[in-house]
Amino acid sequence: MDIRAALKKAMVEDLHLEDIRPEDIDDDAPLFGEGLALDSLDAVELTVLLQRHFGVAVEDVAAAKEAFASINALVAYIETNKR
Amino acid sequence: MNSRWSSRSLGSRLQHGIFYGLIRLTGVWGGYLLLFFVVLWYALRPSVRNRSRAYIVRRFPSGGGFSRFVHTWRLQWTFGLCLVDRAGAGISGDFSFGRRDFNPGAYGVQKGKGLILLSAHTGCWQMAPFTLAQHAPVPVTVLAHRERDDVDRQAHEHAGREPPYAIIAAGSGPAATVSLAAALQRGEFVCMMGDRIFDPGEMGVLVAFLGGIVRLPVAAYRLASVCGVPLAVVFSLRTGPRRGELVIADIMHVPGSLGKKGENYFPYAQRFADVLETFVRGHPYQFFNFYNLWEP
């Protein structure tokens, strides 16, 4: 499974996204507010998820802003920072 | 912002300046003297008394009109004393904050593991993180709400210094929340308030409190669950002129994987309400929520 598919699957499961399938998640849509409509505490769960599944840390506000813009941004962040 | 309450002071910038000038000249005692007349003036105004009416009638249900007036005056008087003490602490540095029983390790909290300190608007709560940060073994981060045009000054602002703790503005979005979690994962302390919904969109649950139902936020319990850190319920108490105390009222260990539904965190919010009610029954004039918490 590639990073994008693994990420979407982990998000649906770990963030308890009800009535959403991995394939329903738009690669370009915003993750917070509109789009997937995650809330600020989902950001924390997302941080834990990235650490657990991909070994990638998001430790500051600037990194979070960059990474959490969309699925595409998250995949790019994982690919850049994966150990 | 919640439309039912405001963090802004009743006084104007000039009125605050008079207090601060007097405290610089005479110490807190001059401030206490002026405060007596100011509180009397406010207590005589129905619009100001009504702000605490919902609390007073629940905390003192058997009292008549005059009795409620006295309770209201004492509540406002104690609140004013806390504000004068805070200004005195910032201006002269003269404030003693005890930490009775403040030993998280005694409750099984492991050293090096992050800790959420969940508090309420009680006693000299604004001094608590100030003192805590000076004595804590790890850095402290405070999640705080402040309105832009509030003229009230925090203790460190009197001295023109940066606070000894990091501040994250409540409601500043996902990236800021990530930095709270990062602080916890570094083993640091994070301070949050558990008795007030800051934003109408904030997730909360209905719990029993002082004979009625109030809505309390669940963010702290969810953060504890996600980050796998314990949560200490900590109340601040004013114990005398320029003196306060920090007391651990409870320690909670919220299990992981509780998901994002507010009702999953109800047991913890109710437990918080229960220990807060115990505190309020013991210290009725040190609970400072001047709006109707019980309003649906």
GROMACS .gro file of C-alpha atoms in nm:
model
  379
    1MET     CA    1   0.000   0.000   0.000
    2ASP     CA    2   0.143   0.340  -0.093
    3ILE     CA    3   0.177   0.627   0.154
    4ARG     CA    4  -0.134   0.809   0.033
    5ALA     CA    5  -0.361   0.507   0.068
    6ALA     CA    6  -0.206   0.406   0.402
    7LEU     CA    7  -0.248   0.760   0.532
    8LYS     CA    8  -0.617   0.781   0.435
    9LYS     CA    9  -0.687   0.440   0.587
   10ALA     CA   10  -0.511   0.534   0.912
   11MET     CA   11  -0.700   0.866   0.928
   12VAL     CA   12  -1.040   0.702   0.888
   13GLU     CA   13  -0.958   0.446   1.158
   14ASP     CA   14  -0.759   0.650   1.410
   15LEU     CA   15  -0.959   0.973   1.382
   16HIS     CA   16  -1.289   0.781   1.403
   17LEU     CA   17  -1.422   0.940   1.084
   18GLU     CA   18  -1.772   0.800   1.063
   19ASP     CA   19  -1.946   0.752   0.728
   20ILE     CA   20  -1.626   0.836   0.541
   21ARG     CA   21  -1.430   0.582   0.335
   22PRO     CA   22  -1.061   0.635   0.254
   23GLU     CA   23  -1.142   0.676  -0.114
   24ASP     CA   24  -1.389   0.956  -0.030
   25ILE     CA   25  -1.111   1.184   0.099
   26ASP     CA   26  -1.016   1.449  -0.155
   27ASP     CA   27  -0.639   1.490  -0.199
   28ASP     CA   28  -0.660   1.868  -0.240
   29ALA     CA   29  -0.939   1.959   0.002
   30PRO     CA   30  -0.854   2.136   0.331
   31LEU     CA   31  -0.838   1.900   0.627
   32PHE     CA   32  -0.963   2.156   0.884
   33GLY     CA   33  -1.264   2.386   0.879
   34GLU     CA   34  -1.411   2.299   0.542
   35GLY     CA   35  -1.327   1.985   0.346
   36LEU     CA   36  -1.279   1.701   0.590
   37ALA     CA   37  -1.386   1.936   0.873
   38LEU     CA   38  -1.142   1.808   1.133
   39ASP     CA   39  -1.124   2.003   1.461
   40SER     CA   40  -0.820   2.131   1.647
   41LEU     CA   41  -0.792   1.821   1.867
   42ASP     CA   42  -0.799   1.604   1.556
   43ALA     CA   43  -0.472   1.781   1.477
   44VAL     CA   44  -0.323   1.624   1.787
   45GLU     CA   45  -0.456   1.282   1.688
   46LEU     CA   46  -0.312   1.338   1.342
   47THR     CA   47   0.027   1.417   1.496
   48VAL     CA   48   0.017   1.095   1.698
   49LEU     CA   49  -0.094   0.903   1.388
   50LEU     CA   50   0.197   1.033   1.181
   51GLN     CA   51   0.442   0.934   1.453
   52ARG     CA   52   0.287   0.590   1.501
   53HIS     CA   53   0.236   0.486   1.139
   54PHE     CA   54   0.510   0.675   0.955
   55GLY     CA   55   0.769   0.765   1.219
   56VAL     CA   56   0.730   1.134   1.134
   57ALA     CA   57   0.718   1.404   1.402
   58VAL     CA   58   0.532   1.737   1.379
   59GLU     CA   59   0.677   1.940   1.661
   60ASP     CA   60   0.597   2.303   1.597
   61VAL     CA   61   0.332   2.537   1.467
   62ALA     CA   62   0.511   2.610   1.139
   63ALA     CA   63   0.550   2.241   1.057
   64ALA     CA   64   0.185   2.175   1.146
   65LYS     CA   65   0.063   2.459   0.924
   66GLU     CA   66   0.265   2.324   0.634
   67ALA     CA   67   0.173   1.960   0.681
   68PHE     CA   68  -0.195   1.986   0.768
   69ALA     CA   69  -0.314   2.183   0.466
   70SER     CA   70  -0.438   1.880   0.269
   71ILE     CA   71  -0.371   1.513   0.200
   72ASN     CA   72  -0.124   1.614  -0.071
   73ALA     CA   73   0.062   1.836   0.177
   74LEU     CA   74   0.066   1.556   0.434
   75VAL     CA   75   0.203   1.303   0.188
   76ALA     CA   76   0.475   1.549   0.084
   77TYR     CA   77   0.561   1.612   0.449
   78ILE     CA   78   0.585   1.239   0.522
   79GLU     CA   79   0.803   1.177   0.217
   80THR     CA   80   1.037   1.461   0.315
   81ASN     CA   81   1.065   1.375   0.682
   82LYS     CA   82   1.036   0.997   0.692
   83ARG     CA   83   1.336   0.841   0.865
   84MET     CA   84  -1.627   3.419   2.179
   85ASN     CA   85  -1.908   3.310   2.406
   86SER     CA   86  -2.183   3.574   2.393
   87ARG     CA   87  -2.292   3.507   2.753
   88TRP     CA   88  -1.980   3.638   2.917
   89SER     CA   89  -1.684   3.863   2.860
   90SER     CA   90  -1.337   3.853   3.009
   91ARG     CA   91  -1.320   4.232   2.990
   92SER     CA   92  -1.301   4.424   3.316
   93LEU     CA   93  -1.593   4.643   3.428
   94GLY     CA   94  -1.350   4.929   3.494
   95SER     CA   95  -1.207   5.169   3.237
   96ARG     CA   96  -0.838   5.215   3.157
   97LEU     CA   97  -0.835   5.531   3.374
   98GLN     CA   98  -0.994   5.352   3.669
   99HIS     CA   99  -0.739   5.071   3.642
  100GLY     CA  100  -0.463   5.330   3.622
  101ILE     CA  101  -0.582   5.491   3.947
  102PHE     CA  102  -0.568   5.153   4.121
  103TYR     CA  103  -0.224   5.072   3.982
  104GLY     CA  104  -0.089   5.417   4.078
  105LEU     CA  105  -0.224   5.385   4.431
  106ILE     CA  106  -0.071   5.039   4.469
  107ARG     CA  107   0.264   5.173   4.352
  108LEU     CA  108   0.246   5.447   4.616
  109THR     CA  109   0.097   5.260   4.912
  110GLY     CA  110   0.131   4.891   4.836
  111VAL     CA  111  -0.174   4.670   4.827
  112TRP     CA  112  -0.326   4.827   5.142
  113GLY     CA  113  -0.420   5.147   4.962
  114GLY     CA  114  -0.566   4.933   4.687
  115TYR     CA  115  -0.776   4.738   4.939
  116LEU     CA  116  -0.910   5.066   5.085
  117LEU     CA  117  -1.015   5.201   4.747
  118LEU     CA  118  -1.152   4.859   4.657
  119PHE     CA  119  -1.394   4.868   4.950
  120PHE     CA  120  -1.576   5.167   4.803
  121VAL     CA  121  -1.558   5.042   4.446
  122VAL     CA  122  -1.707   4.704   4.540
  123LEU     CA  123  -1.980   4.874   4.742
  124TRP     CA  124  -2.066   5.086   4.437
  125TYR     CA  125  -2.077   4.782   4.212
  126ALA     CA  126  -2.275   4.575   4.463
  127LEU     CA  127  -2.543   4.847   4.474
  128ARG     CA  128  -2.590   4.830   4.097
  129PRO     CA  129  -2.849   4.565   3.999
  130SER     CA  130  -2.688   4.514   3.658
  131VAL     CA  131  -2.362   4.410   3.825
  132ARG     CA  132  -2.530   4.204   4.099
  133ASN     CA  133  -2.725   4.013   3.835
  134ARG     CA  134  -2.403   3.880   3.685
  135SER     CA  135  -2.351   3.654   3.986
  136ARG     CA  136  -2.717   3.602   4.076
  137ALA     CA  137  -2.743   3.254   3.920
  138TYR     CA  138  -2.449   3.133   4.126
  139ILE     CA  139  -2.556   3.300   4.450
  140VAL     CA  140  -2.912   3.158   4.444
  141ARG     CA  141  -2.774   2.807   4.388
  142ARG     CA  142  -2.494   2.828   4.640
  143PHE     CA  143  -2.713   3.001   4.903
  144PRO     CA  144  -3.067   2.885   4.817
  145SER     CA  145  -3.222   2.962   5.155
  146GLY     CA  146  -3.122   3.328   5.185
  147GLY     CA  147  -3.350   3.628   5.145
  148GLY     CA  148  -3.284   3.947   4.952
  149PHE     CA  149  -3.054   4.114   5.205
  150SER     CA  150  -2.865   3.790   5.263
  151ARG     CA  151  -2.806   3.754   4.889
  152PHE     CA  152  -2.685   4.112   4.872
  153VAL     CA  153  -2.427   4.036   5.142
  154HIS     CA  154  -2.317   3.715   4.968
  155THR     CA  155  -2.283   3.903   4.641
  156TRP     CA  156  -2.082   4.178   4.808
  157ARG     CA  157  -1.849   3.922   4.968
  158LEU     CA  158  -1.801   3.744   4.634
  159GLN     CA  159  -1.716   4.068   4.456
  160TRP     CA  160  -1.496   4.181   4.746
  161THR     CA  161  -1.289   3.861   4.733
  162PHE     CA  162  -1.262   3.887   4.356
  163GLY     CA  163  -1.138   4.245   4.393
  164LEU     CA  164  -0.884   4.140   4.658
  165CYS     CA  165  -0.744   3.882   4.416
  166LEU     CA  166  -0.709   4.148   4.146
  167VAL     CA  167  -0.537   4.393   4.382
  168ASP     CA  168  -0.303   4.116   4.499
  169ARG     CA  169  -0.221   4.034   4.139
  170ALA     CA  170  -0.138   4.397   4.061
  171GLY     CA  171   0.069   4.416   4.383
  172ALA     CA  172   0.258   4.101   4.282
  173GLY     CA  173   0.342   4.251   3.944
  174ILE     CA  174   0.438   4.592   4.081
  175SER     CA  175   0.637   4.492   4.390
  176GLY     CA  176   0.681   4.118   4.344
  177ASP     CA  177   0.529   4.072   4.685
  178PHE     CA  178   0.317   3.759   4.671
  179SER     CA  179   0.353   3.427   4.850
  180PHE     CA  180   0.204   3.121   4.686
  181GLY     CA  181   0.203   2.799   4.885
  182ARG     CA  182   0.175   2.465   4.716
  183ARG     CA  183   0.005   2.255   4.981
  184ASP     CA  184  -0.003   1.893   4.874
  185PHE     CA  185   0.124   1.998   4.533
  186ASN     CA  186   0.323   1.686   4.461
  187PRO     CA  187   0.197   1.513   4.145
  188GLY     CA  188   0.443   1.230   4.209
  189ALA     CA  189   0.248   1.135   4.520
  190TYR     CA  190  -0.049   1.056   4.297
  191GLY     CA  191   0.144   0.822   4.069
  192VAL     CA  192   0.232   1.082   3.806
  193GLN     CA  193   0.565   0.975   3.659
  194LYS     CA  194   0.849   1.222   3.640
  195GLY     CA  195   0.926   1.317   3.282
  196LYS     CA  196   0.574   1.242   3.165
  197GLY     CA  197   0.364   1.537   3.059
  198LEU     CA  198   0.088   1.658   3.287
  199ILE     CA  199  -0.228   1.857   3.216
  200LEU     CA  200  -0.318   2.092   3.501
  201LEU     CA  201  -0.691   2.152   3.471
  202SER     CA  202  -0.814   2.443   3.676
  203ALA     CA  203  -1.111   2.676   3.723
  204HIS     CA  204  -1.170   3.046   3.784
  205THR     CA  205  -1.117   3.018   4.159
  206GLY     CA  206  -0.908   3.218   4.406
  207CYS     CA  207  -0.604   3.390   4.261
  208TRP     CA  208  -0.609   3.168   3.953
  209GLN     CA  209  -0.420   3.416   3.738
  210MET     CA  210  -0.123   3.400   3.976
  211ALA     CA  211  -0.116   3.020   3.979
  212PRO     CA  212   0.072   2.959   3.649
  213PHE     CA  213   0.303   3.251   3.731
  214THR     CA  214   0.413   3.084   4.054
  215LEU     CA  215   0.395   2.733   3.915
  216ALA     CA  216   0.631   2.824   3.629
  217GLN     CA  217   0.884   2.963   3.876
  218HIS     CA  218   0.893   2.639   4.075
  219ALA     CA  219   0.799   2.363   3.831
  220PRO     CA  220   1.076   2.122   3.731
  221VAL     CA  221   0.974   2.153   3.364
  222PRO     CA  222   0.854   2.436   3.135
  223VAL     CA  223   0.489   2.539   3.165
  224THR     CA  224   0.251   2.628   2.881
  225VAL     CA  225  -0.081   2.803   2.947
  226LEU     CA  226  -0.384   2.792   2.719
  227ALA     CA  227  -0.541   3.133   2.783
  228HIS     CA  228  -0.832   3.340   2.659
  229ARG     CA  229  -0.801   3.716   2.642
  230GLU     CA  230  -1.007   3.973   2.463
  231ARG     CA  231  -0.821   4.222   2.251
  232ASP     CA  232  -0.941   4.541   2.423
  233ASP     CA  233  -0.917   4.415   2.781
  234VAL     CA  234  -0.742   4.686   2.988
  235ASP     CA  235  -0.676   4.456   3.284
  236ARG     CA  236  -0.306   4.377   3.324
  237GLN     CA  237  -0.150   4.044   3.415
  238ALA     CA  238   0.117   4.044   3.688
  239HIS     CA  239   0.416   4.026   3.452
  240GLU     CA  240   0.283   4.316   3.243
  241HIS     CA  241   0.324   4.558   3.534
  242ALA     CA  242   0.694   4.483   3.536
  243GLY     CA  243   0.723   4.497   3.156
  244ARG     CA  244   0.853   4.141   3.146
  245GLU     CA  245   0.766   3.834   2.948
  246PRO     CA  246   0.570   3.578   3.150
  247PRO     CA  247   0.772   3.286   3.289
  248TYR     CA  248   0.550   3.050   3.090
  249ALA     CA  249   0.450   3.006   2.727
  250ILE     CA  250   0.101   3.127   2.632
  251ILE     CA  251  -0.114   2.977   2.362
  252ALA     CA  252  -0.429   3.170   2.277
  253ALA     CA  253  -0.746   2.965   2.313
  254GLY     CA  254  -0.919   2.913   1.981
  255SER     CA  255  -0.609   2.975   1.772
  256GLY     CA  256  -0.652   2.662   1.565
  257PRO     CA  257  -0.505   2.321   1.496
  258ALA     CA  258  -0.142   2.426   1.467
  259ALA     CA  259  -0.148   2.580   1.817
  260THR     CA  260  -0.309   2.266   1.957
  261VAL     CA  261  -0.024   2.065   1.811
  262SER     CA  262   0.225   2.271   2.010
  263LEU     CA  263   0.027   2.189   2.329
  264ALA     CA  264   0.057   1.820   2.249
  265ALA     CA  265   0.427   1.859   2.167
  266ALA     CA  266   0.484   2.020   2.509
  267LEU     CA  267   0.312   1.726   2.678
  268GLN     CA  268   0.517   1.478   2.478
  269ARG     CA  269   0.833   1.656   2.595
  270GLY     CA  270   0.720   1.588   2.953
  271GLU     CA  271   0.612   1.947   3.025
  272PHE     CA  272   0.312   2.093   3.210
  273VAL     CA  273   0.013   2.235   3.021
  274CYS     CA  274  -0.245   2.448   3.209
  275MET     CA  275  -0.605   2.467   3.090
  276MET     CA  276  -0.938   2.581   3.234
  277GLY     CA  277  -1.220   2.332   3.273
  278ASP     CA  278  -1.513   2.543   3.394
  279ARG     CA  279  -1.590   2.763   3.098
  280ILE     CA  280  -1.667   2.715   2.729
  281PHE     CA  281  -1.456   2.975   2.549
  282ASP     CA  282  -1.616   2.939   2.211
  283PRO     CA  283  -1.980   2.848   2.124
  284GLY     CA  284  -1.846   2.589   1.879
  285GLU     CA  285  -1.628   2.424   2.142
  286MET     CA  286  -1.720   2.066   2.228
  287GLY     CA  287  -1.880   2.028   2.569
  288VAL     CA  288  -2.102   1.799   2.771
  289LEU     CA  289  -2.387   1.862   3.015
  290VAL     CA  290  -2.305   1.778   3.376
  291ALA     CA  291  -2.467   1.827   3.715
  292PHE     CA  292  -2.330   2.118   3.918
  293LEU     CA  293  -2.476   2.290   4.225
  294GLY     CA  294  -2.823   2.149   4.173
  295GLY     CA  295  -2.849   2.235   3.804
  296ILE     CA  296  -2.704   2.140   3.467
  297VAL     CA  297  -2.407   2.320   3.312
  298ARG     CA  298  -2.209   2.264   2.995
  299LEU     CA  299  -1.838   2.207   3.049
  300PRO     CA  300  -1.564   2.170   2.789
  301VAL     CA  301  -1.409   1.829   2.717
  302ALA     CA  302  -1.093   1.937   2.532
  303ALA     CA  303  -0.863   1.867   2.829
  304TYR     CA  304  -0.986   1.509   2.870
  305ARG     CA  305  -0.958   1.440   2.499
  306LEU     CA  306  -0.606   1.585   2.494
  307ALA     CA  307  -0.512   1.364   2.792
  308SER     CA  308  -0.659   1.063   2.612
  309VAL     CA  309  -0.479   1.128   2.283
  310CYS     CA  310  -0.143   1.213   2.440
  311GLY     CA  311  -0.161   0.943   2.708
  312VAL     CA  312  -0.083   1.182   2.993
  313PRO     CA  313  -0.248   1.218   3.334
  314LEU     CA  314  -0.459   1.516   3.427
  315ALA     CA  315  -0.443   1.694   3.764
  316VAL     CA  316  -0.740   1.901   3.877
  317VAL     CA  317  -0.580   2.199   4.050
  318PHE     CA  318  -0.757   2.481   4.230
  319SER     CA  319  -0.613   2.811   4.339
  320LEU     CA  320  -0.720   2.956   4.671
  321ARG     CA  321  -0.664   3.303   4.819
  322THR     CA  322  -0.554   3.245   5.178
  323GLY     CA  323  -0.489   3.605   5.289
  324PRO     CA  324  -0.337   3.938   5.189
  325ARG     CA  325  -0.081   3.868   4.914
  326ARG     CA  326  -0.106   3.497   4.983
  327GLY     CA  327  -0.246   3.209   4.786
  328GLU     CA  328  -0.232   2.835   4.768
  329LEU     CA  329  -0.241   2.573   4.495
  330VAL     CA  330  -0.417   2.248   4.580
  331ILE     CA  331  -0.444   1.925   4.381
  332ALA     CA  332  -0.810   1.821   4.409
  333ASP     CA  333  -0.799   1.511   4.188
  334ILE     CA  334  -0.586   1.314   3.944
  335MET     CA  335  -0.748   1.151   3.640
  336HIS     CA  336  -0.605   0.893   3.404
  337VAL     CA  337  -0.816   0.912   3.088
  338PRO     CA  338  -0.784   0.598   2.873
  339GLY     CA  339  -0.681   0.623   2.508
  340SER     CA  340  -0.895   0.560   2.200
  341LEU     CA  341  -1.208   0.729   2.335
  342GLY     CA  342  -1.270   0.894   2.001
  343LYS     CA  343  -1.408   1.240   1.935
  344LYS     CA  344  -1.762   1.220   2.069
  345GLY     CA  345  -1.814   1.453   2.361
  346GLU     CA  346  -2.028   1.207   2.556
  347ASN     CA  347  -1.733   0.966   2.578
  348TYR     CA  348  -1.568   1.218   2.811
  349PHE     CA  349  -1.876   1.280   3.025
  350PRO     CA  350  -1.749   1.077   3.327
  351TYR     CA  351  -1.438   1.295   3.350
  352ALA     CA  352  -1.624   1.624   3.307
  353GLN     CA  353  -1.873   1.516   3.575
  354ARG     CA  354  -1.588   1.419   3.806
  355PHE     CA  355  -1.436   1.764   3.752
  356ALA     CA  356  -1.774   1.925   3.829
  357ASP     CA  357  -1.800   1.719   4.148
  358VAL     CA  358  -1.460   1.824   4.285
  359LEU     CA  359  -1.529   2.183   4.181
  360GLU     CA  360  -1.859   2.171   4.370
  361THR     CA  361  -1.676   2.043   4.679
  362PHE     CA  362  -1.432   2.333   4.647
  363VAL     CA  363  -1.711   2.587   4.600
  364ARG     CA  364  -1.900   2.456   4.904
  365GLY     CA  365  -1.586   2.505   5.111
  366HIS     CA  366  -1.489   2.841   4.960
  367PRO     CA  367  -1.810   3.001   4.832
  368TYR     CA  368  -1.662   3.346   4.775
  369GLN     CA  369  -1.375   3.224   4.558
  370PHE     CA  370  -1.565   3.109   4.249
  371PHE     CA  371  -1.547   3.375   3.981
  372ASN     CA  372  -1.780   3.306   3.692
  373PHE     CA  373  -1.989   3.620   3.663
  374TYR     CA  374  -2.252   3.493   3.423
  375ASN     CA  375  -2.529   3.234   3.428
  376LEU     CA  376  -2.354   2.900   3.380
  377TRP     CA  377  -2.689   2.721   3.407
  378GLU     CA  378  -2.850   2.905   3.116
  379PRO     CA  379  -2.940   2.647   2.847
   0.00000   0.00000   0.00000
